[in-house]
Amino acid sequence: MAEPSHARPTLKSSCPAMPVLVARQRRRRPIRSSGRLYGPGGCGCALLMAPVMALSVGIALMLMGMAVLAVGGLAIAVALTVLEVRRARGGASVRPGFAVAASALYLASVPYLVFFIWLWFVD
């Protein structure tokens, strides 16, 4: 019975005491494509995007928290303005500390609210 070609021994020896390795070089066959594109799947993509999503959620929560503070500051500024206008109409002098506080609150809250509305609803 003849031995198949794929079952040939890799060692040849002319002398039984000293085996010599046969250097058989195989030609590499080109890889046949199955026609499908490789996709990493959902898990790999989700693991890569998890830190980015966590950061973006944190930034969004921070921006919303600052918007809540800006709305609160605007409400306090309006309340201080109304209080000082009523006081001035009653004949009392305007208190400079309240006017400065109301102006600072307007300057701090209104530009941020404009930015926030533009960022979330316009852009």
CSV table of C-alpha atoms in Angstrom, one decimal:
chain,number,residue,atom,x,y,z
A,1,MET,CA,0.0,0.0,0.0
A,2,ALA,CA,1.4,3.4,-1.0
A,3,GLU,CA,1.7,6.1,1.5
A,4,PRO,CA,-0.2,9.3,0.7
A,5,SER,CA,1.8,12.4,-0.2
A,6,HIS,CA,0.5,14.4,2.8
A,7,ALA,CA,1.6,11.8,5.2
A,8,ARG,CA,5.3,11.8,4.3
A,9,PRO,CA,7.7,12.0,7.2
A,10,THR,CA,9.4,15.3,7.7
A,11,LEU,CA,12.7,13.7,8.8
A,12,LYS,CA,14.9,11.9,6.3
A,13,SER,CA,18.0,10.2,7.2
A,14,SER,CA,20.7,8.4,5.2
A,15,CYS,CA,22.3,7.5,8.5
A,16,PRO,CA,20.0,6.1,11.2
A,17,ALA,CA,22.0,7.7,14.0
A,18,MET,CA,21.7,11.2,12.6
A,19,PRO,CA,18.3,12.5,11.4
A,20,VAL,CA,18.3,15.6,9.2
A,21,LEU,CA,15.3,17.9,8.9
A,22,VAL,CA,13.8,18.2,5.5
A,23,ALA,CA,13.2,21.8,4.6
A,24,ARG,CA,9.9,21.7,2.8
A,25,GLN,CA,8.6,25.1,1.9
A,26,ARG,CA,4.9,25.3,1.3
A,27,ARG,CA,3.6,28.0,-1.0
A,28,ARG,CA,1.0,30.0,0.8
A,29,ARG,CA,-2.3,29.9,-0.8
A,30,PRO,CA,-4.2,33.2,-1.1
A,31,ILE,CA,-6.9,33.6,1.5
A,32,ARG,CA,-10.3,33.1,-0.1
A,33,SER,CA,-12.8,35.8,0.9
A,34,SER,CA,-16.2,34.7,1.9
A,35,GLY,CA,-17.7,37.8,0.5
A,36,ARG,CA,-18.7,39.2,3.9
A,37,LEU,CA,-17.3,42.3,5.4
A,38,TYR,CA,-15.8,42.0,8.9
A,39,GLY,CA,-17.7,43.8,11.6
A,40,PRO,CA,-16.6,44.0,15.2
A,41,GLY,CA,-20.2,43.5,16.5
A,42,GLY,CA,-22.1,45.5,19.0
A,43,CYS,CA,-20.0,44.6,22.1
A,44,GLY,CA,-16.7,45.9,20.8
A,45,CYS,CA,-18.2,49.1,19.6
A,46,ALA,CA,-20.1,49.7,22.9
A,47,LEU,CA,-16.9,49.1,24.9
A,48,LEU,CA,-15.0,51.6,22.8
A,49,MET,CA,-17.7,54.2,23.0
A,50,ALA,CA,-18.6,53.8,26.7
A,51,PRO,CA,-16.0,56.3,28.0
A,52,VAL,CA,-17.0,58.8,25.3
A,53,MET,CA,-20.7,58.4,26.2
A,54,ALA,CA,-20.0,58.7,29.9
A,55,LEU,CA,-18.0,61.9,29.3
A,56,SER,CA,-20.7,63.4,27.1
A,57,VAL,CA,-23.5,62.6,29.6
A,58,GLY,CA,-21.4,64.2,32.3
A,59,ILE,CA,-20.9,67.3,30.2
A,60,ALA,CA,-24.6,67.5,29.4
A,61,LEU,CA,-25.6,67.2,33.0
A,62,MET,CA,-23.1,69.9,34.0
A,63,LEU,CA,-24.4,72.2,31.3
A,64,MET,CA,-28.0,71.6,32.5
A,65,GLY,CA,-27.0,72.2,36.1
A,66,MET,CA,-25.4,75.5,35.1
A,67,ALA,CA,-28.6,76.4,33.2
A,68,VAL,CA,-30.7,75.7,36.3
A,69,LEU,CA,-28.3,78.0,38.3
A,70,ALA,CA,-28.6,80.6,35.6
A,71,VAL,CA,-32.4,80.5,35.6
A,72,GLY,CA,-32.3,80.8,39.4
A,73,GLY,CA,-29.9,83.8,39.2
A,74,LEU,CA,-32.1,85.4,36.6
A,75,ALA,CA,-35.1,85.0,38.9
A,76,ILE,CA,-33.2,86.5,41.8
A,77,ALA,CA,-32.1,89.4,39.6
A,78,VAL,CA,-35.6,90.1,38.5
A,79,ALA,CA,-36.9,89.9,42.1
A,80,LEU,CA,-34.2,92.4,43.2
A,81,THR,CA,-35.0,94.7,40.3
A,82,VAL,CA,-38.7,94.7,41.1
A,83,LEU,CA,-38.0,95.3,44.8
A,84,GLU,CA,-35.7,98.2,44.1
A,85,VAL,CA,-38.1,99.7,41.5
A,86,ARG,CA,-41.0,99.6,44.0
A,87,ARG,CA,-38.7,101.1,46.7
A,88,ALA,CA,-37.6,103.9,44.3
A,89,ARG,CA,-41.2,104.7,43.4
A,90,GLY,CA,-42.1,104.9,47.0
A,91,GLY,CA,-39.6,107.7,47.4
A,92,ALA,CA,-36.7,105.9,49.0
A,93,SER,CA,-33.2,106.0,47.6
A,94,VAL,CA,-31.8,103.2,45.6
A,95,ARG,CA,-29.4,100.9,47.5
A,96,PRO,CA,-26.2,100.6,45.4
A,97,GLY,CA,-25.4,97.1,46.7
A,98,PHE,CA,-28.7,95.7,45.4
A,99,ALA,CA,-28.3,97.4,42.1
A,100,VAL,CA,-24.8,96.0,41.7
A,101,ALA,CA,-25.9,92.5,42.8
A,102,ALA,CA,-28.8,92.6,40.3
A,103,SER,CA,-26.5,93.8,37.5
A,104,ALA,CA,-24.0,91.1,38.3
A,105,LEU,CA,-26.7,88.4,38.2
A,106,TYR,CA,-28.0,89.7,34.9
A,107,LEU,CA,-24.5,89.7,33.4
A,108,ALA,CA,-23.8,86.2,34.7
A,109,SER,CA,-27.1,84.5,33.8
A,110,VAL,CA,-28.4,86.0,30.6
A,111,PRO,CA,-25.4,85.3,28.3
A,112,TYR,CA,-25.2,81.8,29.6
A,113,LEU,CA,-28.9,81.2,29.0
A,114,VAL,CA,-28.6,82.6,25.5
A,115,PHE,CA,-25.6,80.2,24.9
A,116,PHE,CA,-27.5,77.3,26.4
A,117,ILE,CA,-30.6,77.9,24.4
A,118,TRP,CA,-28.5,78.3,21.2
A,119,LEU,CA,-26.5,75.1,22.0
A,120,TRP,CA,-29.4,72.9,22.8
A,121,PHE,CA,-32.2,74.1,20.6
A,122,VAL,CA,-30.8,76.0,17.7
A,123,ASP,CA,-27.5,74.3,16.8
